[in-house]
Short mmCIF file of C-alpha atoms and ligand atoms in Angstrom, two decimals:
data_model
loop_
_atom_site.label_atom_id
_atom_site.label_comp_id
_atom_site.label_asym_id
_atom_site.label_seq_id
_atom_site.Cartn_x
_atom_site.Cartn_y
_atom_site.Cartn_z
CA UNK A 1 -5.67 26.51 0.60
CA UNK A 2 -8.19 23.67 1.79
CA UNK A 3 -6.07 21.63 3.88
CA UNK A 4 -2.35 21.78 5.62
CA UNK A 5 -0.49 19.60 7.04
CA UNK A 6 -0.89 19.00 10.83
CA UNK A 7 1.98 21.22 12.78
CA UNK A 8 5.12 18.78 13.90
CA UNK A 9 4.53 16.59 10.75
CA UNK A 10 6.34 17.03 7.38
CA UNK A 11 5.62 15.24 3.64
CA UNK A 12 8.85 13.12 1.91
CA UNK A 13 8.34 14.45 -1.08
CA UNK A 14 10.94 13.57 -4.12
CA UNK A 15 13.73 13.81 -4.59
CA UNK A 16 14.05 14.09 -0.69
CA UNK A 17 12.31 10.69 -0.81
CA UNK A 18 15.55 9.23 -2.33
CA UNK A 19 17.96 10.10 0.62
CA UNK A 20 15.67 8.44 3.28
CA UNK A 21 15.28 5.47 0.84
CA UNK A 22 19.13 5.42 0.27
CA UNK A 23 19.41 5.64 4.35
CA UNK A 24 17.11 2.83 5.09
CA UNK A 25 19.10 0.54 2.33
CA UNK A 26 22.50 1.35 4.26
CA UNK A 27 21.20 1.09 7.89
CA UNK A 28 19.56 -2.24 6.54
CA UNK A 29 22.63 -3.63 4.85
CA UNK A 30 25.00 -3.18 7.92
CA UNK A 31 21.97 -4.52 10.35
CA UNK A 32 22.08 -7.86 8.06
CA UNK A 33 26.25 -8.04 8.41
CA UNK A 34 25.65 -8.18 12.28
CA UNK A 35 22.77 -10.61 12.02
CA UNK A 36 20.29 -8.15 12.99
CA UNK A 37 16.52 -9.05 11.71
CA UNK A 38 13.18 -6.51 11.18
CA UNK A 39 10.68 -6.29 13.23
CA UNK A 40 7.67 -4.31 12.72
CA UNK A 41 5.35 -3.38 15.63
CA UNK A 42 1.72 -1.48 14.97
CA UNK A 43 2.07 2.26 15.53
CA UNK A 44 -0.33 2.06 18.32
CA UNK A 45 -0.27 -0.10 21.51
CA UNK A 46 -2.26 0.02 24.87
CA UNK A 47 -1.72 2.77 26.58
CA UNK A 48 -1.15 1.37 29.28
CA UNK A 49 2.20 -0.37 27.87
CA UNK A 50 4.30 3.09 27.73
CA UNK A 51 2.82 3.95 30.88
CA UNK A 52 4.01 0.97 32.60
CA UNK A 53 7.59 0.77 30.82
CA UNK A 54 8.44 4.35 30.78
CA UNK A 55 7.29 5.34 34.40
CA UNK A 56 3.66 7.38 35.11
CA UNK A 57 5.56 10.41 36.19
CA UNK A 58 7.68 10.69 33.21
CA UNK A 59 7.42 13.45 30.53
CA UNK A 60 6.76 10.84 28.14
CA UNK A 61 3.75 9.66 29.69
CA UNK A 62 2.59 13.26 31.18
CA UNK A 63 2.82 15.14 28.46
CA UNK A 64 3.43 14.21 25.37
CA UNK A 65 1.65 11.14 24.48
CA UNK A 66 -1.08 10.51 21.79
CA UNK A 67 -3.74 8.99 23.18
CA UNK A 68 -7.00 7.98 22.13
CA UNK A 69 -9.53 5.77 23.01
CA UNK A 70 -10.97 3.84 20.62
CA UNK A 71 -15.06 2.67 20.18
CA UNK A 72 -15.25 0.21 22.67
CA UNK A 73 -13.72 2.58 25.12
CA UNK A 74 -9.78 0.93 24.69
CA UNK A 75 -7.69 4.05 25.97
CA UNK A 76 -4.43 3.40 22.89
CA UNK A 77 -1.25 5.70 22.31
CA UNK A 78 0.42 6.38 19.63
CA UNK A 79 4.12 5.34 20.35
CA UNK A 80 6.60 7.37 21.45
CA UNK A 81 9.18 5.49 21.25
CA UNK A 82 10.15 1.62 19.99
CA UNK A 83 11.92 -0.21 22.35
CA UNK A 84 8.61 -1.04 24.61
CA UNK A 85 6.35 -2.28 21.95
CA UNK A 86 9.51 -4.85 20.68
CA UNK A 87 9.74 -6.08 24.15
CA UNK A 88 5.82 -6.13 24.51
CA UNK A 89 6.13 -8.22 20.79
CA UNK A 90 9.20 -10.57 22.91
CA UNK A 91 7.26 -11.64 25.25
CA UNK A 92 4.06 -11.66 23.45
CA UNK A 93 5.57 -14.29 20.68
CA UNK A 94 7.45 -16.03 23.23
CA UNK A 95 10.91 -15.29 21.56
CA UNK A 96 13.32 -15.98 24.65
CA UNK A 97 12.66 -19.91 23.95
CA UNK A 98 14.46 -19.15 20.79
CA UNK A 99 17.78 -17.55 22.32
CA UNK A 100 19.49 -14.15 21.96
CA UNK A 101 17.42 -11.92 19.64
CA UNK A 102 18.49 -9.16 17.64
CA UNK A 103 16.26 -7.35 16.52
CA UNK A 104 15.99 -3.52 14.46
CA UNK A 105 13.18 -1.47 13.42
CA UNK A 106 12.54 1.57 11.67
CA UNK A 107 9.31 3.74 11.51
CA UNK A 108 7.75 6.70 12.84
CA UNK A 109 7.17 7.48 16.53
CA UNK A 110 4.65 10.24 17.64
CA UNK A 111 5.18 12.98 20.54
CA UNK A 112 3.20 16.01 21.58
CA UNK A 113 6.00 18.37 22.08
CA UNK A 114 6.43 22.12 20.65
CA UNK A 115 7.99 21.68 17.59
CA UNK A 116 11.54 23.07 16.57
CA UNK A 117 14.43 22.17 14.14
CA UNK A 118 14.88 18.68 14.00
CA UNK A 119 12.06 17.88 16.58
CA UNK A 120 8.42 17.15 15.17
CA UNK A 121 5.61 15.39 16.18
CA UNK A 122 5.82 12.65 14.33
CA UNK A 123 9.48 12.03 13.70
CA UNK A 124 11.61 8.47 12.08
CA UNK A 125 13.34 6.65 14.22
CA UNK A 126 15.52 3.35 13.39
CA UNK A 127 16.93 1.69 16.30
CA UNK A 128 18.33 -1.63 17.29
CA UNK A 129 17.49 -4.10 20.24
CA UNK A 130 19.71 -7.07 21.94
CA UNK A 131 18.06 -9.08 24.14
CA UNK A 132 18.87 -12.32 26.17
CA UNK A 133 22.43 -11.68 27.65
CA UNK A 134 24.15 -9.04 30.14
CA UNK A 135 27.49 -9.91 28.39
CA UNK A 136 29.47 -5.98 27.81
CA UNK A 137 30.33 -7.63 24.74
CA UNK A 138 26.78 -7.24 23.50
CA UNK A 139 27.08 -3.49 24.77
CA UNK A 140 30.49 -2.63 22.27
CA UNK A 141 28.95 -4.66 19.44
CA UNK A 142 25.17 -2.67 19.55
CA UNK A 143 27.64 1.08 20.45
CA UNK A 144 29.71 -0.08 17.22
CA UNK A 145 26.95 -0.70 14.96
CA UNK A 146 25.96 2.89 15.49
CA UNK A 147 28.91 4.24 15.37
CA UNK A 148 30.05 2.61 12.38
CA UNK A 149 26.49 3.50 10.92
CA UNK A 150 27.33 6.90 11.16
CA UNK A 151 30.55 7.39 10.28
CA UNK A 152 29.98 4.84 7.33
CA UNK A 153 27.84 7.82 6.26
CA UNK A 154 30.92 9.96 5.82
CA UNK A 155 29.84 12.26 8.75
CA UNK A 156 32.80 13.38 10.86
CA UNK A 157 31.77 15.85 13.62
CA UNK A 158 30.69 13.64 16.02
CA UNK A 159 31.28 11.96 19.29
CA UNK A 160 30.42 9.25 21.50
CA UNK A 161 29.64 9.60 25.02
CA UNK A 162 29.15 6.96 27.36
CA UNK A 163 28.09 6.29 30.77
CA UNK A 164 26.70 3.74 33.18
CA UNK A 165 23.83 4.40 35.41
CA UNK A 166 24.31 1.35 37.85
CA UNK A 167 21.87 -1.41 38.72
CA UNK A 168 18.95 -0.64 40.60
CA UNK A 169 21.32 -1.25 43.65
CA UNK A 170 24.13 0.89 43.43
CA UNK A 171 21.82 3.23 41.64
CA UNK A 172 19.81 3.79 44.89
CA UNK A 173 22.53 4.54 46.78
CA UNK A 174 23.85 7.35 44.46
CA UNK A 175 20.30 8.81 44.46
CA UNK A 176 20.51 9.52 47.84
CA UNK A 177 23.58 11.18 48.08
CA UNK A 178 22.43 13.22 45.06
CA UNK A 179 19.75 14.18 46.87
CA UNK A 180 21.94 14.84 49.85
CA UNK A 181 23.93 16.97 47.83
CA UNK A 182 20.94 19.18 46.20
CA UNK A 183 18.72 19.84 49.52
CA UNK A 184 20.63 22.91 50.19
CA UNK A 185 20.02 24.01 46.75
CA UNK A 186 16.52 23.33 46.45
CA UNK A 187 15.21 26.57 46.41
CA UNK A 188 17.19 27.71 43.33
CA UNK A 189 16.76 25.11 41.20
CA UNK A 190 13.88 25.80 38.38
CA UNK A 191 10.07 24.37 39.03
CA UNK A 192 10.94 21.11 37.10
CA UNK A 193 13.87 19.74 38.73
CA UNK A 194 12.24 20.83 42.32
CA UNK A 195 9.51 18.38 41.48
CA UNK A 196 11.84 15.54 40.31
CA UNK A 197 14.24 16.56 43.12
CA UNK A 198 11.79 13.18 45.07
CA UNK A 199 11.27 11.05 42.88
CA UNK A 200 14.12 11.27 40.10
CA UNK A 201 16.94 13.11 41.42
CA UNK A 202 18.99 12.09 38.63
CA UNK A 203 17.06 13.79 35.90
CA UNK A 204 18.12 17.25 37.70
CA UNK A 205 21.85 16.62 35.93
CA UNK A 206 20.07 17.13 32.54
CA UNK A 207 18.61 20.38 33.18
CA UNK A 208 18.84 22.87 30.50
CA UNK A 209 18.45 25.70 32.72
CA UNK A 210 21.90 27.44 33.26
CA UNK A 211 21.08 27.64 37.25
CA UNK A 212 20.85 24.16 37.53
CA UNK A 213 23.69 23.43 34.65
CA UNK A 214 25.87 25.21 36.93
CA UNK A 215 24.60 23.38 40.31
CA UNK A 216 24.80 20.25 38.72
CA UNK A 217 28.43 20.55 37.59
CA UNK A 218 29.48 20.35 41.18
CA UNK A 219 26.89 17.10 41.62
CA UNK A 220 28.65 13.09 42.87
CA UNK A 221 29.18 11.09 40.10
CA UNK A 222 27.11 8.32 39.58
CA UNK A 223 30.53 6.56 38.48
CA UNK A 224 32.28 7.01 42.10
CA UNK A 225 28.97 4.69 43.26
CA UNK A 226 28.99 1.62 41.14
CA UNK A 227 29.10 -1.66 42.90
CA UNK A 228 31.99 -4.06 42.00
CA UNK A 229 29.59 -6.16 39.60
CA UNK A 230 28.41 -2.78 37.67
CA UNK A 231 31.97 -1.21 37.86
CA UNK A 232 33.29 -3.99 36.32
CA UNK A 233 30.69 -3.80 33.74
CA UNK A 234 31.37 -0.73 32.85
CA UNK A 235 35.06 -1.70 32.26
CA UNK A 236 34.57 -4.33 29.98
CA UNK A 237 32.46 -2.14 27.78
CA UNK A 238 35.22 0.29 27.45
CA UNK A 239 37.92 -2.25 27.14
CA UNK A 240 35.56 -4.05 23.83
CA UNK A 241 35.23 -0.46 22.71
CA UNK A 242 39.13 0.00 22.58
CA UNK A 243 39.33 -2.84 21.18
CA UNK A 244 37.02 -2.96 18.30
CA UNK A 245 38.72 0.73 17.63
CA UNK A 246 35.84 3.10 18.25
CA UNK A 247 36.52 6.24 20.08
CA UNK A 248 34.37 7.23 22.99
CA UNK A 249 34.46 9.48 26.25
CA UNK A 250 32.99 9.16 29.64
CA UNK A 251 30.43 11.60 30.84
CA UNK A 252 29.56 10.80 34.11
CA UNK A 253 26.11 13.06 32.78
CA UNK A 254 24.51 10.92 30.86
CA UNK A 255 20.80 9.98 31.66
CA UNK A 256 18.38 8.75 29.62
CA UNK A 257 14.68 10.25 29.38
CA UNK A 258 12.94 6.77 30.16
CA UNK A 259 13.39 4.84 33.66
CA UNK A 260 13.79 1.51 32.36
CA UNK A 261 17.58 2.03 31.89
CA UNK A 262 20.49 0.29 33.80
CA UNK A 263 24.28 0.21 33.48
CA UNK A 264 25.25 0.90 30.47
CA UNK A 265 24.11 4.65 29.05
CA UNK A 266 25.30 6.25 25.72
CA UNK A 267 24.50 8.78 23.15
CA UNK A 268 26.27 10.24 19.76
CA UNK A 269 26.32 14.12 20.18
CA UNK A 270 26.47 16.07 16.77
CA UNK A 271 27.92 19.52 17.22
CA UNK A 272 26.43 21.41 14.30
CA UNK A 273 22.68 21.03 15.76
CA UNK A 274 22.29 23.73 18.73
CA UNK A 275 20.79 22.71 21.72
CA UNK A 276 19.33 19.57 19.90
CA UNK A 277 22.67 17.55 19.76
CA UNK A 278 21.79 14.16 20.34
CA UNK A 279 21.92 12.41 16.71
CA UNK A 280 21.39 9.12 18.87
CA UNK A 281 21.41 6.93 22.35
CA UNK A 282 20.69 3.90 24.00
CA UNK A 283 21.50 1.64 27.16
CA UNK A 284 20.81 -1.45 29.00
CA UNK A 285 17.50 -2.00 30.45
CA UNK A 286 17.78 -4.93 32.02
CA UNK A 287 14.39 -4.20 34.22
CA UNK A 288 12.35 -3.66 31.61
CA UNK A 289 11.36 -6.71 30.47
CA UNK A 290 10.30 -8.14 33.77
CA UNK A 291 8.32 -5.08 34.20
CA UNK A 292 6.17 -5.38 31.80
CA UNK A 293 4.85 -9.25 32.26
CA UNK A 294 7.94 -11.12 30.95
CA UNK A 295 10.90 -13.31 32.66
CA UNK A 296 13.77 -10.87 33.69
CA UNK A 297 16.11 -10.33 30.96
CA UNK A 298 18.98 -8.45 30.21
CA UNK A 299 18.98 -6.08 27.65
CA UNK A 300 20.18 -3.28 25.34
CA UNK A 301 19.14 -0.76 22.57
CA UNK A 302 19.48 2.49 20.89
CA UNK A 303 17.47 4.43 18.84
CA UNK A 304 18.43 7.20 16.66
CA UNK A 305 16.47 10.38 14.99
CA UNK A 306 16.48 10.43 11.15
CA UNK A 307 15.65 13.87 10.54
CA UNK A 308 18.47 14.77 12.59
CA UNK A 309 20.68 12.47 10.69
CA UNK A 310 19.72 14.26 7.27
CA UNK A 311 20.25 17.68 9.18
CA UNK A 312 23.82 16.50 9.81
CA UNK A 313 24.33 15.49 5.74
CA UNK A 314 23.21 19.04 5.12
CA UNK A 315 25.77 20.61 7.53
CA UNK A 316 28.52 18.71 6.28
CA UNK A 317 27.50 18.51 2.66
CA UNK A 318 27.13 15.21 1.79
CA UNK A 319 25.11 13.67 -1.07
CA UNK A 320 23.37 10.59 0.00
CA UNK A 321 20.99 8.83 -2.78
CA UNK A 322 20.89 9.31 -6.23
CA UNK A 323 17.93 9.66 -8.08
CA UNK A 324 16.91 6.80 -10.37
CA UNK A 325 17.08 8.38 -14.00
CA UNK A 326 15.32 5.93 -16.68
CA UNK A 327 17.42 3.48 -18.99
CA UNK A 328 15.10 4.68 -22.10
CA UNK A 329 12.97 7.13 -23.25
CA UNK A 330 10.66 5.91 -26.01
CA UNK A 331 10.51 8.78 -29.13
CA UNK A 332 7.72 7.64 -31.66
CA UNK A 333 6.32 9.72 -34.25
CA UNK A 334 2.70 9.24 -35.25
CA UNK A 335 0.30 6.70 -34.36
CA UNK A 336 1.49 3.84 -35.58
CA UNK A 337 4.87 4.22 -34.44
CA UNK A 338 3.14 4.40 -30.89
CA UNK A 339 1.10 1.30 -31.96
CA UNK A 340 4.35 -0.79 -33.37
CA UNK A 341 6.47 0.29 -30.04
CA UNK A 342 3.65 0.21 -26.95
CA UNK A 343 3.77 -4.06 -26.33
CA UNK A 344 7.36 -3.80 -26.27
CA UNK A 345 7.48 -0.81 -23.44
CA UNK A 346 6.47 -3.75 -20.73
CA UNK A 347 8.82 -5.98 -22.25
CA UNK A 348 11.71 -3.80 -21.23
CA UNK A 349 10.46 -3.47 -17.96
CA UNK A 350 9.48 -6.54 -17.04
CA UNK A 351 13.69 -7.15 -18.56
CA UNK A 352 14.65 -4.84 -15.59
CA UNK A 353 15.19 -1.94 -17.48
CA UNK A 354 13.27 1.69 -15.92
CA UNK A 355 11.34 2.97 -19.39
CA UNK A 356 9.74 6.65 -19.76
CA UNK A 357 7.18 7.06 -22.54
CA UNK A 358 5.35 10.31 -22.50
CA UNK A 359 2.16 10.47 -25.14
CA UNK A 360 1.49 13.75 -24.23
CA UNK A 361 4.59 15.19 -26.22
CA UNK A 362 3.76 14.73 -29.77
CA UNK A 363 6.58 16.80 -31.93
CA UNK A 364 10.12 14.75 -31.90
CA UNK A 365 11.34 17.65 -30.70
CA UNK A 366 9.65 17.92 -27.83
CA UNK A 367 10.17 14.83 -27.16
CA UNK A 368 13.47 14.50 -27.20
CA UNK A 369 13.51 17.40 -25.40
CA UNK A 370 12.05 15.35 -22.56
CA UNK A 371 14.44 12.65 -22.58
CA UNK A 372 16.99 14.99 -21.77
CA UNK A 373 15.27 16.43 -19.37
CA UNK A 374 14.60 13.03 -17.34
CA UNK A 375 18.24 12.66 -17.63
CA UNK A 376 17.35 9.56 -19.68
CA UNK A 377 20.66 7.35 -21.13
CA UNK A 378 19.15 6.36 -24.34
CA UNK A 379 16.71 6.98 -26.18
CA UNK A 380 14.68 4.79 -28.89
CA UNK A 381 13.69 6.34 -31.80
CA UNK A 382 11.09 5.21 -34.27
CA UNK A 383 10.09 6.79 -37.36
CA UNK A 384 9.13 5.46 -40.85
CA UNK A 385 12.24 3.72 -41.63
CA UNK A 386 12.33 2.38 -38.10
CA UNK A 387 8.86 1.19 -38.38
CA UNK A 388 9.46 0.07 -41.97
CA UNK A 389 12.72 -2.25 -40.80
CA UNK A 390 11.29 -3.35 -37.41
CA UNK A 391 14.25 -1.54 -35.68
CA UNK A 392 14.56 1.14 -33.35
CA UNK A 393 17.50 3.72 -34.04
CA UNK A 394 18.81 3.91 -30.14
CA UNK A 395 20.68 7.08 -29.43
CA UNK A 396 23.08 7.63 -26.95
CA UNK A 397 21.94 10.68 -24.99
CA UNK A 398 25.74 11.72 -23.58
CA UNK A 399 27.55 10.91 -26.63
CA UNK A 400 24.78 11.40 -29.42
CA UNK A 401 26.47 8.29 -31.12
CA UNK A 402 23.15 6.39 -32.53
CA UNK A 403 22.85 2.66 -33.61
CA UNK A 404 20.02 0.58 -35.44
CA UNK A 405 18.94 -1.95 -33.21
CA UNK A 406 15.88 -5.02 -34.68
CA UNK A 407 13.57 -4.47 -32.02
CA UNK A 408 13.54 -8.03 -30.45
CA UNK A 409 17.19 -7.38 -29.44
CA UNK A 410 16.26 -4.48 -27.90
CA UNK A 411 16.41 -5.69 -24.42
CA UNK A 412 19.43 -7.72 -24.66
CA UNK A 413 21.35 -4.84 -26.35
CA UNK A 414 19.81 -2.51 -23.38
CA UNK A 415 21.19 -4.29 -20.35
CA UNK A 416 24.70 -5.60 -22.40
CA UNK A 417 25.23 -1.65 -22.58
CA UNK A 418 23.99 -0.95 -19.07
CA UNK A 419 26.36 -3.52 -17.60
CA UNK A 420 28.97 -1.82 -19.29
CA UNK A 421 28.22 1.26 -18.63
CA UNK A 422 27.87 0.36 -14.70
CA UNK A 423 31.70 -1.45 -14.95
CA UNK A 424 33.13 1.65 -16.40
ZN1 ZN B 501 25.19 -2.00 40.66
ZN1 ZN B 502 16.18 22.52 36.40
#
């Protein structure tokens, strides 16, 4: 074998290429009934950007970023994530003059990490983007899109989580007693959390390890902190969220990789995926935008995994997608049957109607044979009478009824039948 694949990267291939296809149609159609709009970013931005927005110390940045530098010595990353580069395309366009924006995207995102089931390298994100107004209401609407994204999928074992991390007041104040509460800990925690114990005391509730999982279940709640402003916040989320009828439950635990956050923190945890449950997540980030050269505005987003998404299908065995079989499959025997038939083949298609032709199969048996095996619904034969007449005989492939059709009705008689067929 000359070449492979890079490790943490994987081909769409057909017919997998139909589910994502089928996925990006239905995450499209219900972004368009909430007056969401595309935007596309490049996959690379400065460096810099991701360093600024998601905070030098974070994994992110440390770790698992692709950088490169490019010939006039530009250092560039690959990006790791979306939101950043949409608010770096915000202020960058000047959007805010033209009110509230609401934005999705969908694409792939890159990360150096060691790969495992349903985490690569480069993986497909789509996510969604509100910016311009604190109002909770924005918060329920963005948490119901997902959640109605999901479900609308026919996927069932799942839950939402939600949480609120405070503004960068309150937030301060919790940190503190957090860190209060850890110091006599310290030496037991693992290396990780003893270096974040400083400066980000609140990514030690995340830990995997089971020392610091069972430390941290004893840890304040971020929730017993909030300020009146954030408390109340936090309210009106949940009281939207009752009211639009989507189920959720507070965990106090929630915190999201990337320092930009604020208030309002969720996530969708699947529980057939193992240790990586999170299907998808999001929150406020109402300092982000300000850090990174704009006007402060407030803020919120989620973005959710794809592969993990199609890893959830799987588990619960649903079909999403069909594959496109052709209207017609063209049978002509000899040479000038091929002749008489091959102007009309774009004819059909430029009517609408998907047409397989296949010169490599010369007996009619054969290829008939491959009609059938495309799964075609007709097919059009011509022979000498056929070519004689200036017909086609079209043959119903499920019902092997067959009909002579003049061959500049073809078309018409093609998509009268497929309407039909598509009604019953
Ligand atoms: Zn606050
Ligand atoms: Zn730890």
């Amino acid at each position: 074998m000359a070449y492979t694949i890079p490790r943490g990267t994987f081909d769409i291939i057909p017919p997998d290429s139909t589910k994502w296809q089928a996925l990006k149609e239905r995450f499209q159609a219900l972004a368009a009934s909430f007056g969401y709009k595309e935007i596309t970013t490049p996959i690379f931005e400065q460096s810099d950007l991701f360093e600024r927005s998601s905070g030098e110390s974070s994994d992110v940045v440390q770790k698992e970023m692709y950088r490169f530098t490019d010939k006039k010595g530009r250092v560039f990353a690959l990006r790791p994530e979306g939101t950043a580069p949409v608010v770096r395309a915000f202020v960058e366009h000047n959007l805010a003059a033209l009110g509230n924006q609401k934005l999705y995207y969908w694409g792939p995102m890159f990360r150096y990490d060691r790969p495992q089931a349903g985490r690569y390298r480069q993986f497909y994100q789509y996510g969604l983007e509100f910016i311009g107004s604190n109002n909770p209401y924005w918060d329920a609407e963005l948490i119901s899109f997902l959640w109605l994204f999901i479900k609308g999928l026919g996927l069932n074992k799942m839950h939402l989580e939600i949480n609120s991390v405070g503004c960068p007041n309150c937030s301060s104040i919790y940190e503190q007693a957090l860190r209060e509460f850890y110091k006599p800990h310290l030496e037991k925690l693992c290396p990780d959390c003893q270096k974040r114990f400083v400066s980000k005391p609140r990514r030690l509730l995340d830990c995997k390890v089971p020392t610091c999982k069972n430390i941290a279940s004893g840890a304040p709640s971020q929730l017993d902190y909030l300020d009146d402003e954030c408390r109340e916040h936090f309210q009106a989320v949940q009281d939207y969220l009752v009211r639009m009828e989507i189920p959720f439950m507070i965990n106090p635990k929630i915190v999201r990789g990337l320092d930009y956050y604020t208030n309002t923190a969720f996530e969708i945890i699947y529980e057939g995926l193992g240790a990586q449950n999170s299907m998808a997540g999001g929150g406020r980030y109402n300092g982000l935008i300000e850090q990174i050269g704009g006007k402060p505005t407030p803020a919120i987003g989620f973005a959710g995994g794809l592969e993990r998404l199609l890893i959830a299908l799987e588990n619960e065995g649903l079909e999403i997608g069909k594959e496109a079989v052709p209207d017609l499959f063209v049978v002509a025997m000899g040479d000038e049957a091929r002749a008489f038939i091959l102007p009309e083949i774009n004819k059909l298609r430029h009517a609408g109607l998907a047409v397989e032709f296949d010169p490599d199969k010369a007996s009619f048996k054969a290829q008939l044979k491959a009609a059938n095996h495309c799964k075609a619904r007709y097919a059009a034969i011509i022979g000498e009478d056929e070519l004689r007449n200036g017909t086609v005989a079209l043959k119903d492939l499920n019902s092997g009824e067959q009909e002579s059709v003049a061959l500049p009705d073809l078309a018409s008689r093609l998509l009268k039948l497929k309407t039909g067929n598509d009604i019953s």
